[in-house]
């Protein structure tokens, strides 16, 4: 029993050197690039990377903004859908289940193209035409699977609450709404948080597909940089940098998720 308890901690200890090595490697790469720029060797791939790094970092925030808005919309919609999935009315459950199954199992790229061409390019309000940007369409396209997946997360959290708590609340004359608000939801939050964070990380990585429909995001900037510099070695370096930037943003989310899971497991 003691061995099982220490096993996760031991695995974490083994992972720390690998994580530290990755950080040291990235720092060494940046230091080498800066040295080449200072030395005047602007023709190398690493020197070109230094020139393009500010643009790459700035464009990463486009992906972050899309992911934050998409997960916010998906969470709000998923809260409603999750309640409908456990509705006592079977027609409501059937319709909601159909929505969840369709958007959980649809490819993300298909949903992005779907939202890009279904929604108009301009919205006419009276005599004024307002543009409907592509990044908003991509956000809506990612919010659809986010809402379906979070609905399942919410439904699972609700059904994980012992049924005896429902019976005890009803015996105290609580209404169904009061039971949800004051008894069920507070307990669901801890259960939903780790899978919700995993869902957010997945949505963040899926924002790289936005470049396929004309959004000037991190991947699109990397493509522009690669075409501008026109060097095979720089193309490899710039796409490794894209991987690194996504890793730097998503890895702390994964670590925090594991921490919350462990804390919940032993609480």
PDB file of C-alpha atoms in Angstrom:
ATOM      1  CA  UNK A   1       0.000   0.000   0.000  1.00  0.00           C
ATOM      2  CA  UNK A   2       2.850   2.391   0.832  1.00  0.00           C
ATOM      3  CA  UNK A   3       4.457   1.599  -2.551  1.00  0.00           C
ATOM      4  CA  UNK A   4       1.254   2.557  -4.397  1.00  0.00           C
ATOM      5  CA  UNK A   5       1.054   5.809  -2.475  1.00  0.00           C
ATOM      6  CA  UNK A   6       4.605   6.792  -3.354  1.00  0.00           C
ATOM      7  CA  UNK A   7       4.462   5.676  -6.981  1.00  0.00           C
ATOM      8  CA  UNK A   8       2.913   8.908  -8.388  1.00  0.00           C
ATOM      9  CA  UNK A   9       5.428  11.037  -6.495  1.00  0.00           C
ATOM     10  CA  UNK A  10       8.265   8.884  -7.785  1.00  0.00           C
ATOM     11  CA  UNK A  11       7.032   9.265 -11.354  1.00  0.00           C
ATOM     12  CA  UNK A  12       6.886  13.043 -10.900  1.00  0.00           C
ATOM     13  CA  UNK A  13      10.471  13.032  -9.638  1.00  0.00           C
ATOM     14  CA  UNK A  14      11.566  11.173 -12.783  1.00  0.00           C
ATOM     15  CA  UNK A  15       9.768  13.675 -15.004  1.00  0.00           C
ATOM     16  CA  UNK A  16      11.365  16.746 -13.445  1.00  0.00           C
ATOM     17  CA  UNK A  17      14.842  16.211 -14.993  1.00  0.00           C
ATOM     18  CA  UNK A  18      13.256  15.852 -18.454  1.00  0.00           C
ATOM     19  CA  UNK A  19      11.276  19.060 -17.961  1.00  0.00           C
ATOM     20  CA  UNK A  20      14.345  20.906 -16.712  1.00  0.00           C
ATOM     21  CA  UNK A  21      16.348  19.607 -19.673  1.00  0.00           C
ATOM     22  CA  UNK A  22      13.720  20.931 -22.100  1.00  0.00           C
ATOM     23  CA  UNK A  23      13.797  24.370 -20.456  1.00  0.00           C
ATOM     24  CA  UNK A  24      17.602  24.441 -20.553  1.00  0.00           C
ATOM     25  CA  UNK A  25      17.589  23.421 -24.232  1.00  0.00           C
ATOM     26  CA  UNK A  26      15.190  26.219 -25.167  1.00  0.00           C
ATOM     27  CA  UNK A  27      17.221  28.757 -23.172  1.00  0.00           C
ATOM     28  CA  UNK A  28      20.443  27.588 -24.837  1.00  0.00           C
ATOM     29  CA  UNK A  29      18.846  27.867 -28.278  1.00  0.00           C
ATOM     30  CA  UNK A  30      17.721  31.432 -27.607  1.00  0.00           C
ATOM     31  CA  UNK A  31      21.121  32.371 -26.183  1.00  0.00           C
ATOM     32  CA  UNK A  32      22.851  30.972 -29.280  1.00  0.00           C
ATOM     33  CA  UNK A  33      20.502  32.892 -31.543  1.00  0.00           C
ATOM     34  CA  UNK A  34      21.137  36.132 -29.648  1.00  0.00           C
ATOM     35  CA  UNK A  35      24.885  35.532 -29.883  1.00  0.00           C
ATOM     36  CA  UNK A  36      24.673  35.142 -33.655  1.00  0.00           C
ATOM     37  CA  UNK A  37      22.672  38.359 -33.974  1.00  0.00           C
ATOM     38  CA  UNK A  38      25.184  40.272 -31.846  1.00  0.00           C
ATOM     39  CA  UNK A  39      28.016  38.816 -33.910  1.00  0.00           C
ATOM     40  CA  UNK A  40      26.382  40.090 -37.080  1.00  0.00           C
ATOM     41  CA  UNK A  41      25.565  36.704 -38.615  1.00  0.00           C
ATOM     42  CA  UNK A  42      22.076  37.662 -39.737  1.00  0.00           C
ATOM     43  CA  UNK A  43      21.982  35.096 -42.532  1.00  0.00           C
ATOM     44  CA  UNK A  44      21.634  32.072 -40.215  1.00  0.00           C
ATOM     45  CA  UNK A  45      18.360  30.365 -39.331  1.00  0.00           C
ATOM     46  CA  UNK A  46      18.693  31.156 -35.619  1.00  0.00           C
ATOM     47  CA  UNK A  47      19.323  34.830 -36.328  1.00  0.00           C
ATOM     48  CA  UNK A  48      16.230  34.940 -38.528  1.00  0.00           C
ATOM     49  CA  UNK A  49      14.282  33.302 -35.710  1.00  0.00           C
ATOM     50  CA  UNK A  50      15.224  36.138 -33.354  1.00  0.00           C
ATOM     51  CA  UNK A  51      13.875  38.612 -35.901  1.00  0.00           C
ATOM     52  CA  UNK A  52      10.567  36.756 -36.188  1.00  0.00           C
ATOM     53  CA  UNK A  53      10.110  35.788 -32.526  1.00  0.00           C
ATOM     54  CA  UNK A  54       8.201  38.975 -31.498  1.00  0.00           C
ATOM     55  CA  UNK A  55       5.708  38.443 -34.331  1.00  0.00           C
ATOM     56  CA  UNK A  56       5.297  34.773 -33.407  1.00  0.00           C
ATOM     57  CA  UNK A  57       4.698  35.554 -29.729  1.00  0.00           C
ATOM     58  CA  UNK A  58       2.229  38.310 -30.604  1.00  0.00           C
ATOM     59  CA  UNK A  59       0.269  36.059 -32.959  1.00  0.00           C
ATOM     60  CA  UNK A  60       0.066  33.389 -30.261  1.00  0.00           C
ATOM     61  CA  UNK A  61      -2.320  35.703 -28.407  1.00  0.00           C
ATOM     62  CA  UNK A  62      -4.754  35.364 -31.307  1.00  0.00           C
ATOM     63  CA  UNK A  63      -4.922  31.634 -30.582  1.00  0.00           C
ATOM     64  CA  UNK A  64      -5.245  32.326 -26.868  1.00  0.00           C
ATOM     65  CA  UNK A  65      -8.096  34.799 -27.384  1.00  0.00           C
ATOM     66  CA  UNK A  66      -9.955  32.380 -29.653  1.00  0.00           C
ATOM     67  CA  UNK A  67      -9.535  29.547 -27.152  1.00  0.00           C
ATOM     68  CA  UNK A  68     -10.668  31.641 -24.170  1.00  0.00           C
ATOM     69  CA  UNK A  69     -13.802  32.905 -25.896  1.00  0.00           C
ATOM     70  CA  UNK A  70     -14.597  29.463 -27.331  1.00  0.00           C
ATOM     71  CA  UNK A  71     -14.273  27.721 -23.956  1.00  0.00           C
ATOM     72  CA  UNK A  72     -16.331  30.451 -22.265  1.00  0.00           C
ATOM     73  CA  UNK A  73     -19.171  30.097 -24.776  1.00  0.00           C
ATOM     74  CA  UNK A  74     -18.898  26.317 -24.696  1.00  0.00           C
ATOM     75  CA  UNK A  75     -18.996  26.240 -20.902  1.00  0.00           C
ATOM     76  CA  UNK A  76     -22.093  28.421 -20.677  1.00  0.00           C
ATOM     77  CA  UNK A  77     -23.904  26.379 -23.315  1.00  0.00           C
ATOM     78  CA  UNK A  78     -22.654  23.116 -21.782  1.00  0.00           C
ATOM     79  CA  UNK A  79     -24.089  24.018 -18.387  1.00  0.00           C
ATOM     80  CA  UNK A  80     -27.546  24.330 -19.945  1.00  0.00           C
ATOM     81  CA  UNK A  81     -27.138  21.220 -22.074  1.00  0.00           C
ATOM     82  CA  UNK A  82     -25.844  19.193 -19.127  1.00  0.00           C
ATOM     83  CA  UNK A  83     -28.988  19.959 -17.141  1.00  0.00           C
ATOM     84  CA  UNK A  84     -31.148  19.074 -20.151  1.00  0.00           C
ATOM     85  CA  UNK A  85     -29.370  15.721 -20.478  1.00  0.00           C
ATOM     86  CA  UNK A  86     -30.777  14.677 -17.096  1.00  0.00           C
ATOM     87  CA  UNK A  87     -34.180  16.277 -17.634  1.00  0.00           C
ATOM     88  CA  UNK A  88     -37.161  14.172 -16.542  1.00  0.00           C
ATOM     89  CA  UNK A  89     -38.766  14.898 -19.946  1.00  0.00           C
ATOM     90  CA  UNK A  90     -37.595  12.273 -22.438  1.00  0.00           C
ATOM     91  CA  UNK A  91     -38.114  14.418 -25.596  1.00  0.00           C
ATOM     92  CA  UNK A  92     -35.761  17.025 -24.140  1.00  0.00           C
ATOM     93  CA  UNK A  93     -33.180  14.337 -23.343  1.00  0.00           C
ATOM     94  CA  UNK A  94     -33.392  12.846 -26.833  1.00  0.00           C
ATOM     95  CA  UNK A  95     -32.928  16.178 -28.629  1.00  0.00           C
ATOM     96  CA  UNK A  96     -30.072  17.223 -26.335  1.00  0.00           C
ATOM     97  CA  UNK A  97     -28.400  13.835 -26.671  1.00  0.00           C
ATOM     98  CA  UNK A  98     -28.565  14.137 -30.471  1.00  0.00           C
ATOM     99  CA  UNK A  99     -26.878  17.559 -30.330  1.00  0.00           C
ATOM    100  CA  UNK A 100     -24.160  16.272 -28.026  1.00  0.00           C
ATOM    101  CA  UNK A 101     -23.431  13.191 -30.114  1.00  0.00           C
ATOM    102  CA  UNK A 102     -23.280  15.132 -33.384  1.00  0.00           C
ATOM    103  CA  UNK A 103     -20.864  17.816 -32.191  1.00  0.00           C
ATOM    104  CA  UNK A 104     -18.742  15.537 -30.012  1.00  0.00           C
ATOM    105  CA  UNK A 105     -18.011  13.233 -32.926  1.00  0.00           C
ATOM    106  CA  UNK A 106     -17.662  15.776 -35.739  1.00  0.00           C
ATOM    107  CA  UNK A 107     -14.078  16.544 -36.882  1.00  0.00           C
ATOM    108  CA  UNK A 108     -12.919  19.947 -35.679  1.00  0.00           C
ATOM    109  CA  UNK A 109     -11.736  20.985 -39.128  1.00  0.00           C
ATOM    110  CA  UNK A 110     -15.170  20.225 -40.575  1.00  0.00           C
ATOM    111  CA  UNK A 111     -16.823  22.334 -37.868  1.00  0.00           C
ATOM    112  CA  UNK A 112     -14.455  25.226 -38.560  1.00  0.00           C
ATOM    113  CA  UNK A 113     -15.226  25.141 -42.282  1.00  0.00           C
ATOM    114  CA  UNK A 114     -18.918  24.728 -41.440  1.00  0.00           C
ATOM    115  CA  UNK A 115     -18.977  27.846 -39.262  1.00  0.00           C
ATOM    116  CA  UNK A 116     -16.859  29.773 -41.783  1.00  0.00           C
ATOM    117  CA  UNK A 117     -19.269  29.294 -44.670  1.00  0.00           C
ATOM    118  CA  UNK A 118     -22.601  29.029 -42.831  1.00  0.00           C
ATOM    119  CA  UNK A 119     -22.294  32.391 -41.100  1.00  0.00           C
ATOM    120  CA  UNK A 120     -22.378  35.476 -43.347  1.00  0.00           C
ATOM    121  CA  UNK A 121     -19.343  37.582 -44.159  1.00  0.00           C
ATOM    122  CA  UNK A 122     -21.289  40.726 -43.256  1.00  0.00           C
ATOM    123  CA  UNK A 123     -24.261  41.481 -41.035  1.00  0.00           C
ATOM    124  CA  UNK A 124     -26.692  44.124 -42.254  1.00  0.00           C
ATOM    125  CA  UNK A 125     -28.234  46.227 -39.489  1.00  0.00           C
ATOM    126  CA  UNK A 126     -30.467  48.814 -41.087  1.00  0.00           C
ATOM    127  CA  UNK A 127     -28.316  50.719 -43.559  1.00  0.00           C
ATOM    128  CA  UNK A 128     -25.070  49.648 -41.904  1.00  0.00           C
ATOM    129  CA  UNK A 129     -23.060  46.553 -42.875  1.00  0.00           C
ATOM    130  CA  UNK A 130     -20.863  45.169 -40.122  1.00  0.00           C
ATOM    131  CA  UNK A 131     -18.089  42.692 -41.014  1.00  0.00           C
ATOM    132  CA  UNK A 132     -18.224  39.220 -39.482  1.00  0.00           C
ATOM    133  CA  UNK A 133     -14.521  38.378 -38.979  1.00  0.00           C
ATOM    134  CA  UNK A 134     -13.164  34.913 -39.663  1.00  0.00           C
ATOM    135  CA  UNK A 135     -11.723  34.610 -36.162  1.00  0.00           C
ATOM    136  CA  UNK A 136     -15.225  34.942 -34.685  1.00  0.00           C
ATOM    137  CA  UNK A 137     -16.463  32.194 -37.006  1.00  0.00           C
ATOM    138  CA  UNK A 138     -13.602  29.955 -35.911  1.00  0.00           C
ATOM    139  CA  UNK A 139     -14.435  30.724 -32.289  1.00  0.00           C
ATOM    140  CA  UNK A 140     -18.045  29.675 -32.829  1.00  0.00           C
ATOM    141  CA  UNK A 141     -16.901  26.574 -34.677  1.00  0.00           C
ATOM    142  CA  UNK A 142     -14.768  25.532 -31.698  1.00  0.00           C
ATOM    143  CA  UNK A 143     -17.455  26.496 -29.179  1.00  0.00           C
ATOM    144  CA  UNK A 144     -19.815  23.886 -30.651  1.00  0.00           C
ATOM    145  CA  UNK A 145     -17.716  20.816 -29.724  1.00  0.00           C
ATOM    146  CA  UNK A 146     -16.664  22.531 -26.490  1.00  0.00           C
ATOM    147  CA  UNK A 147     -20.331  22.851 -25.464  1.00  0.00           C
ATOM    148  CA  UNK A 148     -21.067  19.221 -26.359  1.00  0.00           C
ATOM    149  CA  UNK A 149     -18.038  17.892 -24.486  1.00  0.00           C
ATOM    150  CA  UNK A 150     -18.660  20.049 -21.438  1.00  0.00           C
ATOM    151  CA  UNK A 151     -22.309  18.933 -21.393  1.00  0.00           C
ATOM    152  CA  UNK A 152     -21.069  15.358 -21.017  1.00  0.00           C
ATOM    153  CA  UNK A 153     -18.627  16.437 -18.312  1.00  0.00           C
ATOM    154  CA  UNK A 154     -21.439  18.196 -16.449  1.00  0.00           C
ATOM    155  CA  UNK A 155     -23.809  15.262 -16.859  1.00  0.00           C
ATOM    156  CA  UNK A 156     -21.193  12.859 -15.510  1.00  0.00           C
ATOM    157  CA  UNK A 157     -20.545  15.130 -12.526  1.00  0.00           C
ATOM    158  CA  UNK A 158     -24.252  15.359 -11.751  1.00  0.00           C
ATOM    159  CA  UNK A 159     -24.746  11.602 -11.939  1.00  0.00           C
ATOM    160  CA  UNK A 160     -21.677  11.002  -9.759  1.00  0.00           C
ATOM    161  CA  UNK A 161     -23.439  12.656  -6.821  1.00  0.00           C
ATOM    162  CA  UNK A 162     -25.006   9.940  -4.626  1.00  0.00           C
ATOM    163  CA  UNK A 163     -28.762   9.700  -5.173  1.00  0.00           C
ATOM    164  CA  UNK A 164     -29.273   9.711  -1.419  1.00  0.00           C
ATOM    165  CA  UNK A 165     -28.438  13.427  -1.403  1.00  0.00           C
ATOM    166  CA  UNK A 166     -31.328  14.109  -3.784  1.00  0.00           C
ATOM    167  CA  UNK A 167     -33.672  12.129  -1.544  1.00  0.00           C
ATOM    168  CA  UNK A 168     -32.457  13.916   1.583  1.00  0.00           C
ATOM    169  CA  UNK A 169     -32.919  17.325  -0.059  1.00  0.00           C
ATOM    170  CA  UNK A 170     -36.439  16.452  -1.196  1.00  0.00           C
ATOM    171  CA  UNK A 171     -37.292  15.331   2.321  1.00  0.00           C
ATOM    172  CA  UNK A 172     -36.325  18.837   3.453  1.00  0.00           C
ATOM    173  CA  UNK A 173     -38.804  20.339   0.945  1.00  0.00           C
ATOM    174  CA  UNK A 174     -36.153  21.686  -1.445  1.00  0.00           C
ATOM    175  CA  UNK A 175     -37.331  22.233  -4.992  1.00  0.00           C
ATOM    176  CA  UNK A 176     -35.422  20.693  -7.928  1.00  0.00           C
ATOM    177  CA  UNK A 177     -33.905  24.103  -8.738  1.00  0.00           C
ATOM    178  CA  UNK A 178     -32.797  24.633  -5.143  1.00  0.00           C
ATOM    179  CA  UNK A 179     -31.248  21.170  -5.030  1.00  0.00           C
ATOM    180  CA  UNK A 180     -29.253  21.920  -8.169  1.00  0.00           C
ATOM    181  CA  UNK A 181     -28.148  25.353  -7.001  1.00  0.00           C
ATOM    182  CA  UNK A 182     -27.284  24.742  -3.375  1.00  0.00           C
ATOM    183  CA  UNK A 183     -26.395  21.043  -3.126  1.00  0.00           C
ATOM    184  CA  UNK A 184     -25.444  19.486  -6.473  1.00  0.00           C
ATOM    185  CA  UNK A 185     -23.581  22.273  -8.278  1.00  0.00           C
ATOM    186  CA  UNK A 186     -21.074  23.046  -5.490  1.00  0.00           C
ATOM    187  CA  UNK A 187     -20.043  19.390  -5.446  1.00  0.00           C
ATOM    188  CA  UNK A 188     -19.878  19.203  -9.238  1.00  0.00           C
ATOM    189  CA  UNK A 189     -17.330  22.010  -9.531  1.00  0.00           C
ATOM    190  CA  UNK A 190     -14.432  19.968  -8.120  1.00  0.00           C
ATOM    191  CA  UNK A 191     -15.372  16.992 -10.272  1.00  0.00           C
ATOM    192  CA  UNK A 192     -15.650  19.076 -13.449  1.00  0.00           C
ATOM    193  CA  UNK A 193     -12.547  21.228 -13.104  1.00  0.00           C
ATOM    194  CA  UNK A 194      -9.824  18.737 -14.203  1.00  0.00           C
ATOM    195  CA  UNK A 195     -11.661  17.487 -17.345  1.00  0.00           C
ATOM    196  CA  UNK A 196     -12.680  21.072 -18.122  1.00  0.00           C
ATOM    197  CA  UNK A 197      -9.032  22.138 -18.058  1.00  0.00           C
ATOM    198  CA  UNK A 198      -8.122  19.217 -20.343  1.00  0.00           C
ATOM    199  CA  UNK A 199     -10.886  20.323 -22.690  1.00  0.00           C
ATOM    200  CA  UNK A 200      -9.510  23.864 -22.715  1.00  0.00           C
ATOM    201  CA  UNK A 201      -6.025  22.600 -23.573  1.00  0.00           C
ATOM    202  CA  UNK A 202      -7.484  20.595 -26.462  1.00  0.00           C
ATOM    203  CA  UNK A 203      -9.404  23.623 -27.746  1.00  0.00           C
ATOM    204  CA  UNK A 204      -6.236  25.731 -27.501  1.00  0.00           C
ATOM    205  CA  UNK A 205      -4.284  23.273 -29.639  1.00  0.00           C
ATOM    206  CA  UNK A 206      -7.169  23.076 -32.120  1.00  0.00           C
ATOM    207  CA  UNK A 207      -6.949  26.843 -32.713  1.00  0.00           C
ATOM    208  CA  UNK A 208      -3.991  26.089 -35.001  1.00  0.00           C
ATOM    209  CA  UNK A 209      -6.618  25.073 -37.584  1.00  0.00           C
ATOM    210  CA  UNK A 210      -7.747  28.708 -37.761  1.00  0.00           C
ATOM    211  CA  UNK A 211      -4.958  29.506 -40.206  1.00  0.00           C
ATOM    212  CA  UNK A 212      -6.661  27.300 -42.809  1.00  0.00           C
ATOM    213  CA  UNK A 213      -9.562  29.746 -43.111  1.00  0.00           C
ATOM    214  CA  UNK A 214      -7.518  32.929 -43.265  1.00  0.00           C
ATOM    215  CA  UNK A 215      -7.029  33.839 -39.598  1.00  0.00           C
ATOM    216  CA  UNK A 216      -3.631  35.449 -38.969  1.00  0.00           C
ATOM    217  CA  UNK A 217      -2.656  33.295 -36.002  1.00  0.00           C
ATOM    218  CA  UNK A 218       0.579  31.693 -34.828  1.00  0.00           C
ATOM    219  CA  UNK A 219       0.685  29.016 -37.525  1.00  0.00           C
ATOM    220  CA  UNK A 220      -0.098  31.517 -40.269  1.00  0.00           C
ATOM    221  CA  UNK A 221       2.689  33.799 -39.026  1.00  0.00           C
ATOM    222  CA  UNK A 222       5.089  30.854 -39.057  1.00  0.00           C
ATOM    223  CA  UNK A 223       4.096  30.123 -42.654  1.00  0.00           C
ATOM    224  CA  UNK A 224       4.675  33.753 -43.650  1.00  0.00           C
ATOM    225  CA  UNK A 225       8.060  33.715 -41.910  1.00  0.00           C
ATOM    226  CA  UNK A 226       9.034  30.484 -43.639  1.00  0.00           C
ATOM    227  CA  UNK A 227       8.079  31.829 -47.064  1.00  0.00           C
ATOM    228  CA  UNK A 228       9.857  35.128 -46.425  1.00  0.00           C
ATOM    229  CA  UNK A 229      13.171  33.690 -45.248  1.00  0.00           C
ATOM    230  CA  UNK A 230      12.960  30.800 -47.757  1.00  0.00           C
ATOM    231  CA  UNK A 231      15.485  28.545 -46.034  1.00  0.00           C
ATOM    232  CA  UNK A 232      14.906  24.865 -45.341  1.00  0.00           C
ATOM    233  CA  UNK A 233      16.731  24.997 -42.007  1.00  0.00           C
ATOM    234  CA  UNK A 234      14.728  28.054 -40.899  1.00  0.00           C
ATOM    235  CA  UNK A 235      11.457  26.276 -41.772  1.00  0.00           C
ATOM    236  CA  UNK A 236      12.400  23.464 -39.407  1.00  0.00           C
ATOM    237  CA  UNK A 237      13.434  25.914 -36.680  1.00  0.00           C
ATOM    238  CA  UNK A 238      10.319  28.093 -36.950  1.00  0.00           C
ATOM    239  CA  UNK A 239       7.905  25.158 -36.740  1.00  0.00           C
ATOM    240  CA  UNK A 240       9.798  23.756 -33.765  1.00  0.00           C
ATOM    241  CA  UNK A 241       9.329  27.197 -32.226  1.00  0.00           C
ATOM    242  CA  UNK A 242       5.587  26.981 -32.879  1.00  0.00           C
ATOM    243  CA  UNK A 243       5.526  23.638 -31.093  1.00  0.00           C
ATOM    244  CA  UNK A 244       7.510  25.163 -28.245  1.00  0.00           C
ATOM    245  CA  UNK A 245       5.153  28.120 -27.837  1.00  0.00           C
ATOM    246  CA  UNK A 246       2.104  25.865 -27.681  1.00  0.00           C
ATOM    247  CA  UNK A 247       3.951  23.658 -25.206  1.00  0.00           C
ATOM    248  CA  UNK A 248       4.895  26.592 -22.973  1.00  0.00           C
ATOM    249  CA  UNK A 249       1.246  27.674 -22.836  1.00  0.00           C
ATOM    250  CA  UNK A 250      -0.417  24.260 -22.468  1.00  0.00           C
ATOM    251  CA  UNK A 251       2.069  22.427 -20.234  1.00  0.00           C
ATOM    252  CA  UNK A 252       1.310  24.473 -17.074  1.00  0.00           C
ATOM    253  CA  UNK A 253      -2.375  23.725 -17.661  1.00  0.00           C
ATOM    254  CA  UNK A 254      -1.604  19.992 -17.765  1.00  0.00           C
ATOM    255  CA  UNK A 255       0.472  20.203 -14.575  1.00  0.00           C
ATOM    256  CA  UNK A 256      -2.221  22.162 -12.757  1.00  0.00           C
ATOM    257  CA  UNK A 257      -4.791  19.605 -13.911  1.00  0.00           C
ATOM    258  CA  UNK A 258      -2.756  16.765 -12.443  1.00  0.00           C
ATOM    259  CA  UNK A 259      -2.323  18.675  -9.185  1.00  0.00           C
ATOM    260  CA  UNK A 260      -6.068  19.235  -8.867  1.00  0.00           C
ATOM    261  CA  UNK A 261      -6.791  15.590  -9.705  1.00  0.00           C
ATOM    262  CA  UNK A 262      -4.411  14.383  -6.993  1.00  0.00           C
ATOM    263  CA  UNK A 263      -5.770  16.816  -4.446  1.00  0.00           C
ATOM    264  CA  UNK A 264      -9.318  15.720  -5.185  1.00  0.00           C
ATOM    265  CA  UNK A 265      -8.361  12.041  -5.102  1.00  0.00           C
ATOM    266  CA  UNK A 266      -6.844  12.233  -1.613  1.00  0.00           C
ATOM    267  CA  UNK A 267      -9.286  14.776  -0.135  1.00  0.00           C
TER     268      UNK A 267
END
